[in-house]
Amino acid sequence: MTHTAATPDTGLRSAVHAWVDGWARARGTDAPQAVPGGFRIEVRRPGHLARHVLPEAEPAVLRDLVATLTTPGLWIKACAPREVVEPLLTADWEISEPQYLMTTDRLAASRSGAGLPSGYRLEIVDEGGEVFEARVHAVGGPGAGAGAGSCSGSGTGSGTGSGSGSGSSTGSGGAEGRGPVLAASGRAALTTGAPGSSPAPYAPSVVFDMIGTEPAHQRRGLGRAVMAALAGRAVERGARQGVLVASPDGRALYEAMGWRLRSPVTAAGRMG
């Protein structure tokens, strides 16, 4: 059976443009560069050297990338389901778990109704105005002192599934009582596509990234609290649209918060 990728609407192209701009800022990489069919971001990390992000799975573009991207650690992310992308790949490429591009124009609503349970404290760390991080620490009460470790964007708990070879935040302290334990965290980056910018202008946006909750602290509303705190800060600074790429678990949380699914995303990495 032959699958033909539909031409994405302008809104989807704009959402992808906003996402790659914000993702690069949140991760501290080079700015994305427009290339045929989409964008390229130089990531320069082990196992994740660079990524091509495509608003659609255009067969000619994908075949060209598969033929020319021969170095292990290169990634392709296409806004299309797996059954569209997989037939265009060779055996050297491995597809990761499903991901989902999502947006919301209800950021103000996203920042309400997400209080912390007893025994947790939330802080926002500002990294120069355009990038900020929300951290929830367990400081007492149920679960305090348990589950110290990494909190990454790999889709754990409420996570955004946007990181292949991504960085992580590490909790301080542990069961021995060395201090507060990082229970949940997430990052956000503000970005604005000026009218007429190429290839797709977009409204002032905030891109959410690496939203994660430690296993010992899940199902306590911490992911929702992180999102609410980040959304509140973003609204204060002029953001009108939220954008993220979610893991399967994260998708359920964001849909419950009123986010809109824009497209499935298939991520494939070039193996060694």
PDB file of C-alpha atoms in Angstrom:
ATOM      1  CA  MET A   1       0.000   0.000   0.000  1.00  0.00           C
ATOM      2  CA  THR A   2       1.359   3.417  -0.924  1.00  0.00           C
ATOM      3  CA  HIS A   3       0.978   6.298   1.532  1.00  0.00           C
ATOM      4  CA  THR A   4       0.984   9.859   0.275  1.00  0.00           C
ATOM      5  CA  ALA A   5       1.722  12.588   2.792  1.00  0.00           C
ATOM      6  CA  ALA A   6      -0.769  15.424   2.675  1.00  0.00           C
ATOM      7  CA  THR A   7       0.484  18.970   2.426  1.00  0.00           C
ATOM      8  CA  PRO A   8       0.355  20.423   5.955  1.00  0.00           C
ATOM      9  CA  ASP A   9      -1.705  23.522   6.619  1.00  0.00           C
ATOM     10  CA  THR A  10      -0.019  26.831   7.319  1.00  0.00           C
ATOM     11  CA  GLY A  11      -0.906  26.503  11.000  1.00  0.00           C
ATOM     12  CA  LEU A  12       1.005  23.241  11.293  1.00  0.00           C
ATOM     13  CA  ARG A  13       4.059  24.685   9.561  1.00  0.00           C
ATOM     14  CA  SER A  14       3.957  27.647  11.949  1.00  0.00           C
ATOM     15  CA  ALA A  15       3.659  25.346  14.965  1.00  0.00           C
ATOM     16  CA  VAL A  16       6.683  23.346  13.813  1.00  0.00           C
ATOM     17  CA  HIS A  17       8.635  26.561  13.242  1.00  0.00           C
ATOM     18  CA  ALA A  18       7.782  27.752  16.763  1.00  0.00           C
ATOM     19  CA  TRP A  19       8.697  24.382  18.237  1.00  0.00           C
ATOM     20  CA  VAL A  20      12.145  24.116  16.649  1.00  0.00           C
ATOM     21  CA  ASP A  21      12.980  27.703  17.608  1.00  0.00           C
ATOM     22  CA  GLY A  22      11.949  27.157  21.222  1.00  0.00           C
ATOM     23  CA  TRP A  23      13.458  23.679  21.501  1.00  0.00           C
ATOM     24  CA  ALA A  24      16.841  25.000  20.393  1.00  0.00           C
ATOM     25  CA  ARG A  25      16.682  27.780  22.977  1.00  0.00           C
ATOM     26  CA  ALA A  26      15.590  25.422  25.746  1.00  0.00           C
ATOM     27  CA  ARG A  27      18.428  23.000  24.966  1.00  0.00           C
ATOM     28  CA  GLY A  28      21.065  25.667  24.329  1.00  0.00           C
ATOM     29  CA  THR A  29      21.858  24.492  20.798  1.00  0.00           C
ATOM     30  CA  ASP A  30      22.541  26.502  17.665  1.00  0.00           C
ATOM     31  CA  ALA A  31      19.499  28.162  16.131  1.00  0.00           C
ATOM     32  CA  PRO A  32      17.633  25.966  13.618  1.00  0.00           C
ATOM     33  CA  GLN A  33      18.448  26.483   9.967  1.00  0.00           C
ATOM     34  CA  ALA A  34      15.868  26.258   7.197  1.00  0.00           C
ATOM     35  CA  VAL A  35      16.726  23.429   4.794  1.00  0.00           C
ATOM     36  CA  PRO A  36      14.757  21.775   1.982  1.00  0.00           C
ATOM     37  CA  GLY A  37      11.660  20.245   3.520  1.00  0.00           C
ATOM     38  CA  GLY A  38      12.084  21.638   7.027  1.00  0.00           C
ATOM     39  CA  PHE A  39      14.765  22.553   9.568  1.00  0.00           C
ATOM     40  CA  ARG A  40      18.145  21.296  10.740  1.00  0.00           C
ATOM     41  CA  ILE A  41      19.411  21.781  14.299  1.00  0.00           C
ATOM     42  CA  GLU A  42      23.028  21.108  15.244  1.00  0.00           C
ATOM     43  CA  VAL A  43      22.745  19.441  18.663  1.00  0.00           C
ATOM     44  CA  ARG A  44      26.336  18.186  19.042  1.00  0.00           C
ATOM     45  CA  ARG A  45      25.714  15.668  21.795  1.00  0.00           C
ATOM     46  CA  PRO A  46      26.687  11.992  21.990  1.00  0.00           C
ATOM     47  CA  GLY A  47      24.086   9.954  20.154  1.00  0.00           C
ATOM     48  CA  HIS A  48      22.357  13.105  18.950  1.00  0.00           C
ATOM     49  CA  LEU A  49      24.622  15.073  16.648  1.00  0.00           C
ATOM     50  CA  ALA A  50      21.919  16.854  14.661  1.00  0.00           C
ATOM     51  CA  ARG A  51      18.244  16.569  13.828  1.00  0.00           C
ATOM     52  CA  HIS A  52      16.126  17.313  10.793  1.00  0.00           C
ATOM     53  CA  VAL A  53      12.552  18.333  11.627  1.00  0.00           C
ATOM     54  CA  LEU A  54      10.016  18.039   8.815  1.00  0.00           C
ATOM     55  CA  PRO A  55       6.471  19.485   8.838  1.00  0.00           C
ATOM     56  CA  GLU A  56       5.476  16.625   6.530  1.00  0.00           C
ATOM     57  CA  ALA A  57       6.833  13.287   5.377  1.00  0.00           C
ATOM     58  CA  GLU A  58       7.509  14.319   1.794  1.00  0.00           C
ATOM     59  CA  PRO A  59       8.850  11.137   0.138  1.00  0.00           C
ATOM     60  CA  ALA A  60      11.498  12.843  -2.010  1.00  0.00           C
ATOM     61  CA  VAL A  61      12.870  14.796   0.961  1.00  0.00           C
ATOM     62  CA  LEU A  62      12.931  11.752   3.222  1.00  0.00           C
ATOM     63  CA  ARG A  63      14.639   9.555   0.647  1.00  0.00           C
ATOM     64  CA  ASP A  64      17.301  12.207   0.104  1.00  0.00           C
ATOM     65  CA  LEU A  65      17.930  12.530   3.848  1.00  0.00           C
ATOM     66  CA  VAL A  66      18.130   8.771   4.310  1.00  0.00           C
ATOM     67  CA  ALA A  67      20.673   8.572   1.487  1.00  0.00           C
ATOM     68  CA  THR A  68      22.846  11.467   2.682  1.00  0.00           C
ATOM     69  CA  LEU A  69      22.684  11.237   6.492  1.00  0.00           C
ATOM     70  CA  THR A  70      25.119   8.383   6.987  1.00  0.00           C
ATOM     71  CA  THR A  71      26.723   9.316  10.315  1.00  0.00           C
ATOM     72  CA  PRO A  72      25.351   7.548  13.407  1.00  0.00           C
ATOM     73  CA  GLY A  73      23.666   9.934  15.809  1.00  0.00           C
ATOM     74  CA  LEU A  74      21.712  11.903  13.206  1.00  0.00           C
ATOM     75  CA  TRP A  75      17.942  12.117  13.643  1.00  0.00           C
ATOM     76  CA  ILE A  76      14.870  12.773  11.535  1.00  0.00           C
ATOM     77  CA  LYS A  77      11.581  13.918  13.071  1.00  0.00           C
ATOM     78  CA  ALA A  78       8.661  14.015  10.652  1.00  0.00           C
ATOM     79  CA  CYS A  79       5.103  15.170  11.323  1.00  0.00           C
ATOM     80  CA  ALA A  80       3.504  11.968  10.102  1.00  0.00           C
ATOM     81  CA  PRO A  81       2.524   8.591  11.544  1.00  0.00           C
ATOM     82  CA  ARG A  82       4.978   5.701  11.613  1.00  0.00           C
ATOM     83  CA  GLU A  83       3.239   3.850   8.790  1.00  0.00           C
ATOM     84  CA  VAL A  84       3.979   6.769   6.466  1.00  0.00           C
ATOM     85  CA  VAL A  85       7.618   7.247   7.479  1.00  0.00           C
ATOM     86  CA  GLU A  86       8.851   3.693   8.015  1.00  0.00           C
ATOM     87  CA  PRO A  87       8.590   2.498   4.368  1.00  0.00           C
ATOM     88  CA  LEU A  88      10.899   5.359   3.332  1.00  0.00           C
ATOM     89  CA  LEU A  89      13.692   4.359   5.743  1.00  0.00           C
ATOM     90  CA  THR A  90      16.452   1.790   5.358  1.00  0.00           C
ATOM     91  CA  ALA A  91      17.577  -0.807   7.882  1.00  0.00           C
ATOM     92  CA  ASP A  92      20.161   1.652   9.255  1.00  0.00           C
ATOM     93  CA  TRP A  93      17.402   3.724  10.845  1.00  0.00           C
ATOM     94  CA  GLU A  94      15.609   2.941  14.100  1.00  0.00           C
ATOM     95  CA  ILE A  95      12.254   4.468  15.026  1.00  0.00           C
ATOM     96  CA  SER A  96      11.675   5.534  18.627  1.00  0.00           C
ATOM     97  CA  GLU A  97       8.395   5.674  20.567  1.00  0.00           C
ATOM     98  CA  PRO A  98       5.480   7.681  19.140  1.00  0.00           C
ATOM     99  CA  GLN A  99       5.443  11.417  19.781  1.00  0.00           C
ATOM    100  CA  TYR A 100       2.808  14.101  19.295  1.00  0.00           C
ATOM    101  CA  LEU A 101       3.008  17.766  18.314  1.00  0.00           C
ATOM    102  CA  MET A 102       0.498  19.690  20.422  1.00  0.00           C
ATOM    103  CA  THR A 103      -0.480  23.341  20.814  1.00  0.00           C
ATOM    104  CA  THR A 104      -2.734  25.488  22.962  1.00  0.00           C
ATOM    105  CA  ASP A 105      -4.005  29.036  22.699  1.00  0.00           C
ATOM    106  CA  ARG A 106      -5.376  28.823  26.261  1.00  0.00           C
ATOM    107  CA  LEU A 107      -2.178  29.445  28.201  1.00  0.00           C
ATOM    108  CA  ALA A 108      -3.977  31.593  30.762  1.00  0.00           C
ATOM    109  CA  ALA A 109      -6.275  28.662  31.588  1.00  0.00           C
ATOM    110  CA  SER A 110      -3.301  26.290  31.785  1.00  0.00           C
ATOM    111  CA  ARG A 111      -1.793  28.222  34.676  1.00  0.00           C
ATOM    112  CA  SER A 112      -4.750  27.786  37.033  1.00  0.00           C
ATOM    113  CA  GLY A 113      -6.004  24.971  39.253  1.00  0.00           C
ATOM    114  CA  ALA A 114      -2.684  23.186  39.804  1.00  0.00           C
ATOM    115  CA  GLY A 115      -1.721  23.570  43.446  1.00  0.00           C
ATOM    116  CA  LEU A 116       1.018  21.491  45.039  1.00  0.00           C
ATOM    117  CA  PRO A 117       0.229  18.769  47.577  1.00  0.00           C
ATOM    118  CA  SER A 118       1.635  19.028  51.072  1.00  0.00           C
ATOM    119  CA  GLY A 119       5.355  18.351  51.348  1.00  0.00           C
ATOM    120  CA  TYR A 120       6.437  19.941  48.058  1.00  0.00           C
ATOM    121  CA  ARG A 121       7.937  23.291  47.105  1.00  0.00           C
ATOM    122  CA  LEU A 122       8.092  24.814  43.608  1.00  0.00           C
ATOM    123  CA  GLU A 123      10.643  27.305  42.345  1.00  0.00           C
ATOM    124  CA  ILE A 124      11.222  28.918  38.955  1.00  0.00           C
ATOM    125  CA  VAL A 125      14.805  29.514  37.875  1.00  0.00           C
ATOM    126  CA  ASP A 126      15.174  32.243  35.271  1.00  0.00           C
ATOM    127  CA  GLU A 127      17.927  31.830  32.689  1.00  0.00           C
ATOM    128  CA  GLY A 128      18.132  35.259  31.143  1.00  0.00           C
ATOM    129  CA  GLY A 129      14.494  36.050  30.484  1.00  0.00           C
ATOM    130  CA  GLU A 130      13.723  33.832  27.486  1.00  0.00           C
ATOM    131  CA  VAL A 131      14.396  30.448  29.102  1.00  0.00           C
ATOM    132  CA  PHE A 132      13.210  29.362  32.531  1.00  0.00           C
ATOM    133  CA  GLU A 133      12.874  26.133  34.490  1.00  0.00           C
ATOM    134  CA  ALA A 134      10.321  25.035  37.079  1.00  0.00           C
ATOM    135  CA  ARG A 135      11.498  22.636  39.779  1.00  0.00           C
ATOM    136  CA  VAL A 136       9.380  20.850  42.358  1.00  0.00           C
ATOM    137  CA  HIS A 137      11.252  19.583  45.412  1.00  0.00           C
ATOM    138  CA  ALA A 138       9.993  17.140  48.012  1.00  0.00           C
ATOM    139  CA  VAL A 139      10.707  18.759  51.370  1.00  0.00           C
ATOM    140  CA  GLY A 140       8.575  16.643  53.678  1.00  0.00           C
ATOM    141  CA  GLY A 141       5.381  14.643  53.809  1.00  0.00           C
ATOM    142  CA  PRO A 142       4.532  11.623  51.612  1.00  0.00           C
ATOM    143  CA  GLY A 143       7.342  10.581  49.305  1.00  0.00           C
ATOM    144  CA  ALA A 144       9.857  13.077  50.636  1.00  0.00           C
ATOM    145  CA  GLY A 145      13.389  11.774  50.394  1.00  0.00           C
ATOM    146  CA  ALA A 146      12.466   9.076  47.879  1.00  0.00           C
ATOM    147  CA  GLY A 147      13.187   8.778  44.209  1.00  0.00           C
ATOM    148  CA  ALA A 148      16.187  11.037  43.769  1.00  0.00           C
ATOM    149  CA  GLY A 149      17.727  10.796  40.337  1.00  0.00           C
ATOM    150  CA  SER A 150      17.346  12.034  36.812  1.00  0.00           C
ATOM    151  CA  CYS A 151      14.313  13.819  35.485  1.00  0.00           C
ATOM    152  CA  SER A 152      14.453  13.881  31.719  1.00  0.00           C
ATOM    153  CA  GLY A 153      12.323  14.454  28.642  1.00  0.00           C
ATOM    154  CA  SER A 154      12.035  10.799  27.809  1.00  0.00           C
ATOM    155  CA  GLY A 155       8.329  10.543  28.426  1.00  0.00           C
ATOM    156  CA  THR A 156       8.436   9.516  32.100  1.00  0.00           C
ATOM    157  CA  GLY A 157       5.258  10.466  33.945  1.00  0.00           C
ATOM    158  CA  SER A 158       3.928  13.597  32.285  1.00  0.00           C
ATOM    159  CA  GLY A 159       6.939  14.056  30.056  1.00  0.00           C
ATOM    160  CA  THR A 160       7.377  15.777  26.774  1.00  0.00           C
ATOM    161  CA  GLY A 161       8.866  13.247  24.368  1.00  0.00           C
ATOM    162  CA  SER A 162      11.177  15.621  22.617  1.00  0.00           C
ATOM    163  CA  GLY A 163      14.581  14.392  23.633  1.00  0.00           C
ATOM    164  CA  SER A 164      16.640  11.703  21.988  1.00  0.00           C
ATOM    165  CA  GLY A 165      19.972  11.862  23.732  1.00  0.00           C
ATOM    166  CA  SER A 166      18.595  14.688  25.861  1.00  0.00           C
ATOM    167  CA  GLY A 167      20.014  16.239  28.978  1.00  0.00           C
ATOM    168  CA  SER A 168      18.613  15.707  32.460  1.00  0.00           C
ATOM    169  CA  SER A 169      18.193  17.445  35.777  1.00  0.00           C
ATOM    170  CA  THR A 170      19.459  15.652  38.859  1.00  0.00           C
ATOM    171  CA  GLY A 171      17.883  15.850  42.277  1.00  0.00           C
ATOM    172  CA  SER A 172      19.820  16.988  45.294  1.00  0.00           C
ATOM    173  CA  GLY A 173      19.605  14.917  48.420  1.00  0.00           C
ATOM    174  CA  GLY A 174      18.109  11.500  48.920  1.00  0.00           C
ATOM    175  CA  ALA A 175      16.736   9.011  51.368  1.00  0.00           C
ATOM    176  CA  GLU A 176      19.479   9.821  53.865  1.00  0.00           C
ATOM    177  CA  GLY A 177      18.056  13.339  54.293  1.00  0.00           C
ATOM    178  CA  ARG A 178      20.807  15.290  52.571  1.00  0.00           C
ATOM    179  CA  GLY A 179      18.300  17.932  51.503  1.00  0.00           C
ATOM    180  CA  PRO A 180      15.259  18.481  49.297  1.00  0.00           C
ATOM    181  CA  VAL A 181      14.742  15.921  46.536  1.00  0.00           C
ATOM    182  CA  LEU A 182      13.939  16.971  42.977  1.00  0.00           C
ATOM    183  CA  ALA A 183      10.543  15.393  42.309  1.00  0.00           C
ATOM    184  CA  ALA A 184       9.536  17.044  39.022  1.00  0.00           C
ATOM    185  CA  SER A 185      10.848  19.654  36.636  1.00  0.00           C
ATOM    186  CA  GLY A 186      10.391  21.208  33.226  1.00  0.00           C
ATOM    187  CA  ARG A 187      11.828  23.885  30.985  1.00  0.00           C
ATOM    188  CA  ALA A 188      10.246  26.518  28.769  1.00  0.00           C
ATOM    189  CA  ALA A 189      11.576  28.910  26.142  1.00  0.00           C
ATOM    190  CA  LEU A 190       9.932  32.022  24.729  1.00  0.00           C
ATOM    191  CA  THR A 191      10.198  32.617  21.022  1.00  0.00           C
ATOM    192  CA  THR A 192       8.588  34.913  18.461  1.00  0.00           C
ATOM    193  CA  GLY A 193       8.334  34.536  14.710  1.00  0.00           C
ATOM    194  CA  ALA A 194       8.269  38.017  13.231  1.00  0.00           C
ATOM    195  CA  PRO A 195       5.564  38.616  10.591  1.00  0.00           C
ATOM    196  CA  GLY A 196       6.883  37.645   7.212  1.00  0.00           C
ATOM    197  CA  SER A 197       9.699  35.550   8.645  1.00  0.00           C
ATOM    198  CA  SER A 198      10.691  32.509   6.617  1.00  0.00           C
ATOM    199  CA  PRO A 199       9.435  29.889   6.286  1.00  0.00           C
ATOM    200  CA  ALA A 200       6.387  30.269   8.569  1.00  0.00           C
ATOM    201  CA  PRO A 201       5.636  33.184  10.911  1.00  0.00           C
ATOM    202  CA  TYR A 202       3.937  32.420  14.215  1.00  0.00           C
ATOM    203  CA  ALA A 203       2.467  34.167  17.239  1.00  0.00           C
ATOM    204  CA  PRO A 204       4.579  34.866  20.349  1.00  0.00           C
ATOM    205  CA  SER A 205       4.966  31.367  21.765  1.00  0.00           C
ATOM    206  CA  VAL A 206       6.328  29.362  24.654  1.00  0.00           C
ATOM    207  CA  VAL A 207       7.806  25.933  23.979  1.00  0.00           C
ATOM    208  CA  PHE A 208       7.670  23.439  26.845  1.00  0.00           C
ATOM    209  CA  ASP A 209      10.440  20.854  27.058  1.00  0.00           C
ATOM    210  CA  MET A 210      11.742  18.077  29.311  1.00  0.00           C
ATOM    211  CA  ILE A 211       8.659  17.966  31.523  1.00  0.00           C
ATOM    212  CA  GLY A 212       9.185  14.996  33.819  1.00  0.00           C
ATOM    213  CA  THR A 213       8.199  13.541  37.188  1.00  0.00           C
ATOM    214  CA  GLU A 214      10.266  11.063  39.183  1.00  0.00           C
ATOM    215  CA  PRO A 215       8.613   7.626  39.495  1.00  0.00           C
ATOM    216  CA  ALA A 216       8.331   7.888  43.298  1.00  0.00           C
ATOM    217  CA  HIS A 217       6.393  11.145  42.970  1.00  0.00           C
ATOM    218  CA  GLN A 218       4.030  10.430  40.085  1.00  0.00           C
ATOM    219  CA  ARG A 219       0.231  10.759  40.174  1.00  0.00           C
ATOM    220  CA  ARG A 220       0.324  13.661  42.604  1.00  0.00           C
ATOM    221  CA  GLY A 221      -0.311  16.451  40.114  1.00  0.00           C
ATOM    222  CA  LEU A 222       3.308  17.580  40.010  1.00  0.00           C
ATOM    223  CA  GLY A 223       3.523  17.585  36.208  1.00  0.00           C
ATOM    224  CA  ARG A 224       0.412  19.739  36.004  1.00  0.00           C
ATOM    225  CA  ALA A 225       1.888  22.099  38.623  1.00  0.00           C
ATOM    226  CA  VAL A 226       5.107  22.434  36.619  1.00  0.00           C
ATOM    227  CA  MET A 227       3.152  23.227  33.455  1.00  0.00           C
ATOM    228  CA  ALA A 228       0.977  25.769  35.285  1.00  0.00           C
ATOM    229  CA  ALA A 229       4.000  27.565  36.719  1.00  0.00           C
ATOM    230  CA  LEU A 230       5.751  27.725  33.356  1.00  0.00           C
ATOM    231  CA  ALA A 231       2.575  28.847  31.581  1.00  0.00           C
ATOM    232  CA  GLY A 232       2.033  31.588  34.136  1.00  0.00           C
ATOM    233  CA  ARG A 233       5.533  32.961  33.648  1.00  0.00           C
ATOM    234  CA  ALA A 234       5.156  32.762  29.860  1.00  0.00           C
ATOM    235  CA  VAL A 235       1.841  34.646  29.859  1.00  0.00           C
ATOM    236  CA  GLU A 236       3.403  37.381  31.995  1.00  0.00           C
ATOM    237  CA  ARG A 237       6.037  37.774  29.290  1.00  0.00           C
ATOM    238  CA  GLY A 238       3.664  37.972  26.359  1.00  0.00           C
ATOM    239  CA  ALA A 239       3.303  34.402  25.067  1.00  0.00           C
ATOM    240  CA  ARG A 240      -0.012  33.670  23.363  1.00  0.00           C
ATOM    241  CA  GLN A 241       0.569  30.109  22.158  1.00  0.00           C
ATOM    242  CA  GLY A 242       1.985  27.004  23.809  1.00  0.00           C
ATOM    243  CA  VAL A 243       3.789  24.336  21.778  1.00  0.00           C
ATOM    244  CA  LEU A 244       5.351  21.007  22.726  1.00  0.00           C
ATOM    245  CA  VAL A 245       6.077  17.508  21.497  1.00  0.00           C
ATOM    246  CA  ALA A 246       4.655  14.952  23.926  1.00  0.00           C
ATOM    247  CA  SER A 247       5.290  11.335  24.767  1.00  0.00           C
ATOM    248  CA  PRO A 248       2.288   8.966  24.827  1.00  0.00           C
ATOM    249  CA  ASP A 249       1.893   9.460  28.595  1.00  0.00           C
ATOM    250  CA  GLY A 250       2.330  13.207  28.270  1.00  0.00           C
ATOM    251  CA  ARG A 251      -0.289  13.411  25.532  1.00  0.00           C
ATOM    252  CA  ALA A 252      -2.989  12.204  27.926  1.00  0.00           C
ATOM    253  CA  LEU A 253      -2.084  14.868  30.490  1.00  0.00           C
ATOM    254  CA  TYR A 254      -1.999  17.703  27.972  1.00  0.00           C
ATOM    255  CA  GLU A 255      -5.271  16.696  26.331  1.00  0.00           C
ATOM    256  CA  ALA A 256      -6.861  16.746  29.788  1.00  0.00           C
ATOM    257  CA  MET A 257      -5.507  20.292  30.138  1.00  0.00           C
ATOM    258  CA  GLY A 258      -7.175  21.340  26.872  1.00  0.00           C
ATOM    259  CA  TRP A 259      -4.214  21.055  24.496  1.00  0.00           C
ATOM    260  CA  ARG A 260      -4.872  20.289  20.821  1.00  0.00           C
ATOM    261  CA  LEU A 261      -3.181  17.454  18.940  1.00  0.00           C
ATOM    262  CA  ARG A 262      -1.728  18.873  15.725  1.00  0.00           C
ATOM    263  CA  SER A 263       0.149  15.892  14.305  1.00  0.00           C
ATOM    264  CA  PRO A 264       1.747  12.582  15.200  1.00  0.00           C
ATOM    265  CA  VAL A 265       5.541  12.802  15.088  1.00  0.00           C
ATOM    266  CA  THR A 266       7.785   9.939  14.017  1.00  0.00           C
ATOM    267  CA  ALA A 267      11.402  10.131  15.169  1.00  0.00           C
ATOM    268  CA  ALA A 268      14.079   7.956  13.587  1.00  0.00           C
ATOM    269  CA  GLY A 269      17.771   7.806  14.451  1.00  0.00           C
ATOM    270  CA  ARG A 270      20.680   6.722  12.251  1.00  0.00           C
ATOM    271  CA  MET A 271      22.303   3.751  13.948  1.00  0.00           C
ATOM    272  CA  GLY A 272      25.956   2.692  13.797  1.00  0.00           C
TER     273      GLY A 272
END
